[in-house]
Coordinates of C-alpha atoms and ligand atoms in Angstrom, one line a residue:
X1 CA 33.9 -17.7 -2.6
X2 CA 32.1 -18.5 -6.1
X3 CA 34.2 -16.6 -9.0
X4 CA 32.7 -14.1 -11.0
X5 CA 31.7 -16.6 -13.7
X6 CA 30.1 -19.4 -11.3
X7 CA 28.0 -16.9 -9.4
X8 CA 26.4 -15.6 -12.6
X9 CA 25.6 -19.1 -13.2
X10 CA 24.1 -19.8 -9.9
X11 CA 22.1 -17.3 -10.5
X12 CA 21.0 -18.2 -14.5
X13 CA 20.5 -22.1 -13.5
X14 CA 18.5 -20.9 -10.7
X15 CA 15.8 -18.9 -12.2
X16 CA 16.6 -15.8 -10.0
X17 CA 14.6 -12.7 -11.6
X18 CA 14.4 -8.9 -9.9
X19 CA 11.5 -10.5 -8.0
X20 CA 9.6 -7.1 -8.6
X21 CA 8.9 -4.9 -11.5
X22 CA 9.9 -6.4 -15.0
X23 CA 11.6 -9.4 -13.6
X24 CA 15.3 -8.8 -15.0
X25 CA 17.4 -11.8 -15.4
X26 CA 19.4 -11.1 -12.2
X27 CA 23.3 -12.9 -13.8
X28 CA 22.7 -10.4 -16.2
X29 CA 22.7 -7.1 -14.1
X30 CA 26.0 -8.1 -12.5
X31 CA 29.1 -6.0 -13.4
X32 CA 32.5 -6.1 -12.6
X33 CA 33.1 -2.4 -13.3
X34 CA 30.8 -1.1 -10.6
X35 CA 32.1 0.2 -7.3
X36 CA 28.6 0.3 -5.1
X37 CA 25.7 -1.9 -4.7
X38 CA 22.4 -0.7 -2.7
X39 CA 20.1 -3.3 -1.3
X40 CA 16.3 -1.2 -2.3
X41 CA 14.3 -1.7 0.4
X42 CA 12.6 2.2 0.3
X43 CA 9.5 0.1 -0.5
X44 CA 8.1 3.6 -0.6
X45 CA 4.4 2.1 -2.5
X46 CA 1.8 3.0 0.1
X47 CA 0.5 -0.2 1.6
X48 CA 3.3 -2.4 0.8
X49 CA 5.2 -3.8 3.6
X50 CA 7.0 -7.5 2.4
X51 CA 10.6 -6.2 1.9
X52 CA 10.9 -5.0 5.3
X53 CA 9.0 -8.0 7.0
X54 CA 12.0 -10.1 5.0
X55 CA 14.8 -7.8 6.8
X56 CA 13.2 -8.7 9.8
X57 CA 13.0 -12.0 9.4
X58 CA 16.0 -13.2 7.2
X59 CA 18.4 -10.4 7.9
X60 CA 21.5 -12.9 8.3
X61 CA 20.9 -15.1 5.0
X62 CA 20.3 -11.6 2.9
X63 CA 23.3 -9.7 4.5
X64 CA 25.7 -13.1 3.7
X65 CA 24.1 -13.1 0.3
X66 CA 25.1 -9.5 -0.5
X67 CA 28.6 -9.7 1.4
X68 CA 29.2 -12.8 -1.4
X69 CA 28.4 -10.6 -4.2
X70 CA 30.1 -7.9 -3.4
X71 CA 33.3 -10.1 -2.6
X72 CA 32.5 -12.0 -5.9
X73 CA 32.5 -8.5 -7.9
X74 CA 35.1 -6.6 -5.7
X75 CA 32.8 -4.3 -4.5
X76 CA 33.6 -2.6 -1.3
X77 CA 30.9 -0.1 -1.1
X78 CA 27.9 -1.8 0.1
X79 CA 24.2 -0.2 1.3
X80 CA 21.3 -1.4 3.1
X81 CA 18.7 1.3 2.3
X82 CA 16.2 1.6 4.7
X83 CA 13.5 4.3 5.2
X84 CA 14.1 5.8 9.0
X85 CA 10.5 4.4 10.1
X86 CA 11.2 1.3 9.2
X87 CA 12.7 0.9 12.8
X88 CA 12.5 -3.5 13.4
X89 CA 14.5 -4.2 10.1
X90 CA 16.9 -1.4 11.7
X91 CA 17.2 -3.2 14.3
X92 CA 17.6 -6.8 12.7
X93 CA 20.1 -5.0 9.8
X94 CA 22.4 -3.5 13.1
X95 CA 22.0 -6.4 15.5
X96 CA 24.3 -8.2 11.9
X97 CA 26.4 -5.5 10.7
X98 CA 29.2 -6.3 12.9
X99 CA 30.3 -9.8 10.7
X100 CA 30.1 -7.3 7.6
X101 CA 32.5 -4.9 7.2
X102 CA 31.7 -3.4 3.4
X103 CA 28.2 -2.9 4.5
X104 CA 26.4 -0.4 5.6
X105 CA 23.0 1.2 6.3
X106 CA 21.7 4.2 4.4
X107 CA 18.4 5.4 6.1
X108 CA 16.3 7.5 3.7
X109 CA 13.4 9.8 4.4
X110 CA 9.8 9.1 4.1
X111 CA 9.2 10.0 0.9
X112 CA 7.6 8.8 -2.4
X113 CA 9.2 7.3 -4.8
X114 CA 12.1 6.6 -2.8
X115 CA 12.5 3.5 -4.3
X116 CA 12.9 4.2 -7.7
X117 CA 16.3 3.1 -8.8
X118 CA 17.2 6.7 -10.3
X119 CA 16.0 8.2 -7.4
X120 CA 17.8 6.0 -4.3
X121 CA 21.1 6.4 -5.9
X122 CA 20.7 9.7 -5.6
X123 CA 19.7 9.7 -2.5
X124 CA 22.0 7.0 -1.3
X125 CA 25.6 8.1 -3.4
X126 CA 24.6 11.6 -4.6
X127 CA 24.9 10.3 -7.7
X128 CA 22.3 11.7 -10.7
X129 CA 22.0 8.6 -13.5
X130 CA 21.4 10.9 -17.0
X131 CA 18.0 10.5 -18.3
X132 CA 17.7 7.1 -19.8
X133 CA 20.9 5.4 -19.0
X134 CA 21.3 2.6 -16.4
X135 CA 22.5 2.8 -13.2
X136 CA 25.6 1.1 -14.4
X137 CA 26.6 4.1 -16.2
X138 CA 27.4 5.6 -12.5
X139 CA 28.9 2.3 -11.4
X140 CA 26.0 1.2 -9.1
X141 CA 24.1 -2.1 -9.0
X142 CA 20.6 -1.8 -7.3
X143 CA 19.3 -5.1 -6.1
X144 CA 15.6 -6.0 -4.1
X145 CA 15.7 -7.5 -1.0
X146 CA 14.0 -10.5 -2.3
X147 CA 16.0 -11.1 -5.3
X148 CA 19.2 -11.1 -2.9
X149 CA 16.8 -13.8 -0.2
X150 CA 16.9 -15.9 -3.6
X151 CA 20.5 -15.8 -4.4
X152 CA 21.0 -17.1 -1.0
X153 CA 18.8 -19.7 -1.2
X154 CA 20.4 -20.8 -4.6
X155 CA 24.0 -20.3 -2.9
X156 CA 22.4 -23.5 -1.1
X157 CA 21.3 -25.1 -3.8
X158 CA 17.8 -23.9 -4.4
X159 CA 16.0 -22.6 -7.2
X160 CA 13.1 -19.8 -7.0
X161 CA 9.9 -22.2 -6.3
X162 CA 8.2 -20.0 -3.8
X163 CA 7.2 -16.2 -3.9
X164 CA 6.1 -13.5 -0.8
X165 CA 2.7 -12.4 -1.5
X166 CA 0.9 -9.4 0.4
X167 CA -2.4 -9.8 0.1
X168 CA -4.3 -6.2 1.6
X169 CA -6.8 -3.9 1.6
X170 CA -10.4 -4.9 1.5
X171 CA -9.9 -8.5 2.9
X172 CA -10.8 -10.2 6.2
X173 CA -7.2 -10.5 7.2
X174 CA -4.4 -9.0 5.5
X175 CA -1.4 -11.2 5.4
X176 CA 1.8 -12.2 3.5
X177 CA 1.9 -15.5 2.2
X178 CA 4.8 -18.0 1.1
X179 CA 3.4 -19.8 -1.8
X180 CA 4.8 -21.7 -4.6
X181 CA 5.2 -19.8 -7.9
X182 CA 2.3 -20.9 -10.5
X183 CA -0.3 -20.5 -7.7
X184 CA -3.6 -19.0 -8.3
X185 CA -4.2 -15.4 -7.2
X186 CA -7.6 -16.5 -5.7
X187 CA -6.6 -19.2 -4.0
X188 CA -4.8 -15.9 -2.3
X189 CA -7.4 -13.8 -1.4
X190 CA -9.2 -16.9 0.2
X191 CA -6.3 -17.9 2.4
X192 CA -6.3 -14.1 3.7
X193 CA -10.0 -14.8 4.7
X194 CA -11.5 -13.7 1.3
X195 CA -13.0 -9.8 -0.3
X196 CA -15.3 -7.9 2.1
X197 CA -16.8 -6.3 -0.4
X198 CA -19.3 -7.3 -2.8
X199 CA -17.2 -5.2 -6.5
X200 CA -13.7 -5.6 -5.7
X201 CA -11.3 -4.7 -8.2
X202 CA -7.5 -6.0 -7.6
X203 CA -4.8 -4.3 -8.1
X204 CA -1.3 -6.2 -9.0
X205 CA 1.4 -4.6 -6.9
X206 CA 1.6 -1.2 -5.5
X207 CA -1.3 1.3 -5.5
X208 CA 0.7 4.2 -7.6
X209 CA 2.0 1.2 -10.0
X210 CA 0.6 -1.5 -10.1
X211 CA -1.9 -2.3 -13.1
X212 CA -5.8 -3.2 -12.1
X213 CA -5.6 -7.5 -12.7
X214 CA -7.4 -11.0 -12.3
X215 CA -7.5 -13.1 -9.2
X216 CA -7.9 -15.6 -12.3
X217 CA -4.0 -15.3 -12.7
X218 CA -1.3 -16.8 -11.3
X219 CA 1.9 -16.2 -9.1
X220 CA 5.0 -15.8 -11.2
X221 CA 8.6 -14.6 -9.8
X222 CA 7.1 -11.0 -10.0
X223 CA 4.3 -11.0 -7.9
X224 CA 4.5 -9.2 -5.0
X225 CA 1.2 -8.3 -3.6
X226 CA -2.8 -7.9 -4.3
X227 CA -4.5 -4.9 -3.1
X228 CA -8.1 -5.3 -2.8
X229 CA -10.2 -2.5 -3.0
X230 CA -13.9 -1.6 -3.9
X231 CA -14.6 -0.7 -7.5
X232 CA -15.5 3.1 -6.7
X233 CA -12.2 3.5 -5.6
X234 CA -10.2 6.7 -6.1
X235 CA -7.3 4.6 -7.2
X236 CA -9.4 2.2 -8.8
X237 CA -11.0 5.2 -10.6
X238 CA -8.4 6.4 -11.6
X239 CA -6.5 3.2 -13.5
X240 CA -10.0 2.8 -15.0
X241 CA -9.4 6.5 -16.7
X242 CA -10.2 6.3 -20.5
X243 CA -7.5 8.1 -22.4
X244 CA -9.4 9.6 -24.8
X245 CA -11.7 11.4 -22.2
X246 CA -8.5 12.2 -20.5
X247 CA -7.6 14.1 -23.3
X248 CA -10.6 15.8 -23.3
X249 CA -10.2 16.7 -19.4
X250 CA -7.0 18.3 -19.8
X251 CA -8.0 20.2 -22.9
X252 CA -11.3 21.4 -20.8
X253 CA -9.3 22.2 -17.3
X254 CA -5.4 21.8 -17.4
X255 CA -4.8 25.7 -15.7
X256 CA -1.0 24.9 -16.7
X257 CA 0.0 25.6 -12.8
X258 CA 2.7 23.5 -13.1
X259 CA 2.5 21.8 -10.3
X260 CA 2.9 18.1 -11.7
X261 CA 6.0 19.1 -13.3
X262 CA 7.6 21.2 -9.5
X263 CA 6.6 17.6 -7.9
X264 CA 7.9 15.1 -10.5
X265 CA 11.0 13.4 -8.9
X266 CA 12.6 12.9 -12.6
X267 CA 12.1 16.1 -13.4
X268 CA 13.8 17.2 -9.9
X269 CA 16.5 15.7 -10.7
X270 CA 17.3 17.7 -13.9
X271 CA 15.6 15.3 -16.3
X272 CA 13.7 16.7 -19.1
X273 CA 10.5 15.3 -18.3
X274 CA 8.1 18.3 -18.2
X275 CA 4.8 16.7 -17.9
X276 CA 2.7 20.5 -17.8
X277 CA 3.9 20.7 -21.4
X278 CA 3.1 17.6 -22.0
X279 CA -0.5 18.1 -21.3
X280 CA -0.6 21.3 -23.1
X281 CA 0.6 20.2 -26.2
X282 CA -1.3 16.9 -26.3
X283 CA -4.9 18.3 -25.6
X284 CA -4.3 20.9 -28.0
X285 CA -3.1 18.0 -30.5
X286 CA 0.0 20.8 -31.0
X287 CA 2.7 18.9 -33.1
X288 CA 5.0 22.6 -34.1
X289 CA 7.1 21.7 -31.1
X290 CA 7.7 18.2 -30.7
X291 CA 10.1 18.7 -27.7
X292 CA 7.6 18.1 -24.9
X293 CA 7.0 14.4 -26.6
X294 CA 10.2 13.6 -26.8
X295 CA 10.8 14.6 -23.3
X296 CA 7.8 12.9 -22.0
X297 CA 9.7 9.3 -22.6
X298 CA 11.6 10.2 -19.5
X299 CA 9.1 9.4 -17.4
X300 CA 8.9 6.8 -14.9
X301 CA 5.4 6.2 -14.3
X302 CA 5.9 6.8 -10.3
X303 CA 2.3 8.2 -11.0
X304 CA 2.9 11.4 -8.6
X305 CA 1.6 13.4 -10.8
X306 CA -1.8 11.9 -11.2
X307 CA -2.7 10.2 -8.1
X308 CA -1.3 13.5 -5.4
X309 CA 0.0 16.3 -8.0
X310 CA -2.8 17.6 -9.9
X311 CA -5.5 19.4 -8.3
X312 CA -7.5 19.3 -11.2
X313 CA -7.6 15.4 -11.1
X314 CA -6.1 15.1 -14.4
X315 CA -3.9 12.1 -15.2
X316 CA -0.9 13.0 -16.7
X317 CA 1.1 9.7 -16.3
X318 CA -2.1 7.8 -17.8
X319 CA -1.6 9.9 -20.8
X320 CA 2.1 9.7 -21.1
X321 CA 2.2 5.7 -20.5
X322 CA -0.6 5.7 -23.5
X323 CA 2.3 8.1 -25.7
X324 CA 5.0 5.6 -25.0
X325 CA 3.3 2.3 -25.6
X326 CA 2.5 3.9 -28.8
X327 CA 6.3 5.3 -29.7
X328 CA 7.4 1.7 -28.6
X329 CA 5.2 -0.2 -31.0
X330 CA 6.2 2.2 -33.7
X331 CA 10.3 1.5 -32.7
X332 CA 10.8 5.0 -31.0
X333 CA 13.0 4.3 -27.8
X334 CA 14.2 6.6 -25.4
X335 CA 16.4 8.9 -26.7
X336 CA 20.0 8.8 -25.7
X337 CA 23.0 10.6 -24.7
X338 CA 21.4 13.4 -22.8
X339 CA 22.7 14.9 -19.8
X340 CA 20.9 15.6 -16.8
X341 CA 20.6 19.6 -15.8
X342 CA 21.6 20.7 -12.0
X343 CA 18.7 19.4 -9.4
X344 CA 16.8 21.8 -8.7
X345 CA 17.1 24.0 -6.0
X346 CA 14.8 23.2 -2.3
X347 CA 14.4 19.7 -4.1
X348 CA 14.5 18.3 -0.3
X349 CA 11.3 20.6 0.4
X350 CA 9.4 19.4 -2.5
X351 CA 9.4 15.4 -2.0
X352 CA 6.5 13.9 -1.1
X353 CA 5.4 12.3 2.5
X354 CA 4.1 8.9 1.8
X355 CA 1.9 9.6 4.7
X356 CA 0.6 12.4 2.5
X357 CA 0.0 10.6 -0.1
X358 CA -1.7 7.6 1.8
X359 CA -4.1 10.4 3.0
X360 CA -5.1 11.6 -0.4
X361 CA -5.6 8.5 -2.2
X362 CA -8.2 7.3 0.4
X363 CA -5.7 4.4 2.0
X364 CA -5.3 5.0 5.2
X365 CA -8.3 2.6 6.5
X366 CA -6.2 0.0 4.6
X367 CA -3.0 1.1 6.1
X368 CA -2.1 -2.3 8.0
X369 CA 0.3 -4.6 9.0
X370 CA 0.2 -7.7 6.7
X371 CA 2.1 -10.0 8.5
X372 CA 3.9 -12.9 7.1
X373 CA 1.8 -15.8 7.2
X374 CA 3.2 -19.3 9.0
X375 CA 0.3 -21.1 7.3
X376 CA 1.8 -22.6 4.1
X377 CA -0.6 -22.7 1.2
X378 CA -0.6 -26.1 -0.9
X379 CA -2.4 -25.8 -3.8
X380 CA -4.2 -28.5 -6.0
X381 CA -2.3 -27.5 -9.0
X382 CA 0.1 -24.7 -10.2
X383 CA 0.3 -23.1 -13.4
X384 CA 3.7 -22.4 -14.4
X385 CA 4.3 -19.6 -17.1
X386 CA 7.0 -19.9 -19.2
X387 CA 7.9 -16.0 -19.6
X388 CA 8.0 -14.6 -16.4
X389 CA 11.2 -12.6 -16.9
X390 CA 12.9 -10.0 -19.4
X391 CA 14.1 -11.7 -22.0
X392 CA 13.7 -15.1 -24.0
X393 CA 10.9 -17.3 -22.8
X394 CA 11.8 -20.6 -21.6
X395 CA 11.0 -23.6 -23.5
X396 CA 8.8 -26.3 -21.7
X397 CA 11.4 -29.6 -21.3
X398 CA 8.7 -32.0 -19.6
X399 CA 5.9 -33.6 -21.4
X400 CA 2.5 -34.8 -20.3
X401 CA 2.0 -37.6 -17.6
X402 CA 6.0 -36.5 -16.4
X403 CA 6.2 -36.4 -12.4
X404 CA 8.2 -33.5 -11.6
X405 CA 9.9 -32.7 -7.8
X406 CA 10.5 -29.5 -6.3
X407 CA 13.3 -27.8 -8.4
X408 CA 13.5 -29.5 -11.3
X409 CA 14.1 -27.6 -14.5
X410 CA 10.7 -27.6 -15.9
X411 CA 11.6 -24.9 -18.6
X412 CA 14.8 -24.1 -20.5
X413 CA 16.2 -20.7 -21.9
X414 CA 19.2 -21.4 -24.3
X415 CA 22.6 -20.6 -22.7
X416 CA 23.2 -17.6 -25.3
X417 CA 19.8 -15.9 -24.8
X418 CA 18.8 -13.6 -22.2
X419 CA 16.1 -15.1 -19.8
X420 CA 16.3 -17.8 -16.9
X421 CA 15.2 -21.2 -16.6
X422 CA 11.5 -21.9 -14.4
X423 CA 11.5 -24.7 -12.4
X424 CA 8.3 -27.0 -10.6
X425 CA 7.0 -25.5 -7.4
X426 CA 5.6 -28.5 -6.2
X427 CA 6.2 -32.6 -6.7
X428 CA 3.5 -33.3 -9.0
X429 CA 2.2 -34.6 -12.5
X430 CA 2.4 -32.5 -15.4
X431 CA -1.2 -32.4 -17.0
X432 CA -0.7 -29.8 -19.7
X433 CA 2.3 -28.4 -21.7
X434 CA 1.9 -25.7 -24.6
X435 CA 4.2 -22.9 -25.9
X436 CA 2.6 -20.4 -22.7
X437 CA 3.1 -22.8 -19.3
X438 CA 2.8 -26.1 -17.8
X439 CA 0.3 -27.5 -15.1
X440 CA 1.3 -29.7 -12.7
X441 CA -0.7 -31.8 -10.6
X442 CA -0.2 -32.1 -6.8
Ligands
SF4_1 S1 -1.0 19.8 -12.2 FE1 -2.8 19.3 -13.5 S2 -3.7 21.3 -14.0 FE2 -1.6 21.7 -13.3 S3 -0.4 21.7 -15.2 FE3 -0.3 19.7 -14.4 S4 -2.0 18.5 -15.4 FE4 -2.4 20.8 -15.7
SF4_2 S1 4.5 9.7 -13.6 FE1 4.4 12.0 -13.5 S2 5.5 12.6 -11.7 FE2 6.2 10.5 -12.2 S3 7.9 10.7 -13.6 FE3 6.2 10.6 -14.9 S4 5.6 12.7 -15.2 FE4 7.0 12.7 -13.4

């Protein structure tokens, strides 16, 4: 068993990342004073299906990974969490659970946004994280089932070259795709028998999350799917909102019901977050009371509120994210040190069906299995970006005309900064180095 110290740098020289969302250095989110860690796989994003598929497919190599981490960090309570539909990586979890004996399954309902850290630790522990702390302040760490597939593979000596890709929605055949990191999107969307539609937009990620993006990009550690859907799109639509005509919307027909803030899973929780008054006092540009602002940097973007909430199809998450990129820039975090009130009462009753809220953002035709793909794609060339993690960026440690192998360090964070270090994706020729990535040649 690694000690405490060697496992975080296994993890550091290894370039493993949350391998969704931000893309936190993972040797950095250990902690020795926790008691519980949860493998996430709620997936609760309508559409997205790649951290089950994994269970099902690798259940061994990510239980041994966990039962190392826990053993490495003395944890003896340790979750699976599983949605109860999700009945083949039930299966594959149980048919391992025997070699294990700190782990255990937690099977959750089908609900959005079960996945949201805040959220499954309650679910999972009963435990309510206050509003803006971590969920180290209640002694938990929360890990995705990817992430944990890459620790074991660098327990083995291998660094994070490759990345699970769903591609979905409007293409010939929907698929998940192993492909090595620096790939580009198109080359994607191709593979899984290219658009079938004319305007396709592409959405990065989930479709309550994930930002509207370019097949002209490239996979980094974060990627986890593309959703392909026609530009008239409801959800399409509705990441293509214009704030400023959003204000005007709420200002013309916000009825204050409520309803976004009775549905809002932070605010079920006893968080502040009170999107209704947010609305009301931002359309009316009402600055007397500047409680509802401050409040409204509790939110976590789930986007319930906009995409299945608001009858009035308003979009009170747009608005918010627009309030906090601005607070940010002006070096207003989140405030701190405030305590969660009780959950509310009948929260159980008010959570949201994913199937629900497939239904009313117009996915079910696109509602699919994606299988993953046994056709490996090897592309021409990768493009490998140098920040594609929380933290420092790396700095590029291979000049022009190099050749490169599978692994090798490609791009260096210092030991005393936050970040990871990339590494090539395929054996190749570099061909370009600047401050942004490097290009190898296959
Ligand atoms: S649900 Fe819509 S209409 Fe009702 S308070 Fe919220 S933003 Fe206003
Ligand atoms: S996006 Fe809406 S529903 Fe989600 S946390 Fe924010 S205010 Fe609440």
């Amino acid at each position: 068993m690694p000690t405490f110290e060697q496992l975080k740098e296994v993890m550091r020289e290894n370039g493993i990342v949350g391998a969704g969302g931000a893309g936190f250095p993972s040797y950095a989110k250990l902690d020795q004073s926790v008691d519980t860690i949860i493998l996430n796989c709620a997936e609760c994003e309508p559409l997205l299906r790649l951290h089950r598929q994994l269970l099902e497919t690798k259940a061994l190599e990510i239980l041994r990974a966990l039962d190392v981490i826990a053993k490495t960090i003395g944890v003896k309570n340790v979750y699976i969490a599983l949605k109860k539909a999700y009945k083949d990586a039930i299966r594959a979890v149980e048919a391992e659970l025997d070699s294990f004996e700190n782990i255990k399954l937690a099977t959750l309902d089908e609900v959005y946004p079960a996945g949201d850290e805040v959220i499954l630790i309650y679910e999972v522990t009963g435990r309510v994280v206050n509003p803006g702390a971590l969920p180290l302040s209640v002694g938990v760490n929360v890990f995705n089932v990817e992430t944990i597939y890459n620790v074991y593979k660098a327990l083995n000596g291998e660094a994070v070259t490759e990345k699970y890709v769903t591609v979905t929605g409007e293409v010939k055949n929907p698929q998940t795709f192993i492909v090595p990191v620096g790939t580009k999107l198109s080359k994607l969307v191709e593979m899984a028998g290219g658009k079938t539609v004319n305007d396709a937009e592409y959405i990065m990620g989930g479709p309550m999350m994930g930002p509207l993006g370019s097949v002209e990009d490239y996979v980094t550690k974060t990627s986890n799917a593309i959703i392909v859907l026609p530009s008239d799109h409801y959800v399409v639509m509705k990441k293509k909102a214009n704030s400023n005509i959003g204000i005007k919307r709420a200002m013309a027909s916000c009825s204050q019901c409520h309803y976004c803030t009775d549905l809002c899973p932070r605010h079920m929780l006893g968080h502040p977050i009170q999107p209704h008054m947010f609305m009301r006092v931002v359309s009316n540009h009402d600055t007397r009371d500047v409680q509802p602002y401050m409040d409204a940097m509790f939110c976590s973007s789930c986007g319930l509120c906009e995409m299945y909430s608001c009858h009035q199809g308003l979009s009170p998450k747009s608005l918010i994210a627009d309030f906090k990129a601005t607070m940010r820039k002006n070096g207003v975090g989140v405030p701190r040190g405030i305590e969660a009130k009780p959950v509310v009462a009948n929260r159980e009753m008010k959570r949201v069906p994913i199937e629900r809220l497939t239904s009313r953002m117009g996915l079910e035709p696109y509602d699919v299995s994606a299988p993953i793909s046994d056709v490996k794609i090897k592309p021409d060339s990768v493009r490998i970006m140098m920040s594609q993690h929380v933290g420092v960026p790396a700095t590029p440690v291979v000049k022009v005309g190099d050749k490169v192998c599978v692994g090798q360090v490609v791009g260096r964070v210092p030991d005393d900064k936050l970040g990871t270090h990339v590494h090539a994706s395929i054996n190749g020729t570099v061909t370009d180095v600047t401050d942004r990535y490097i290009i190898i040649k296959a």
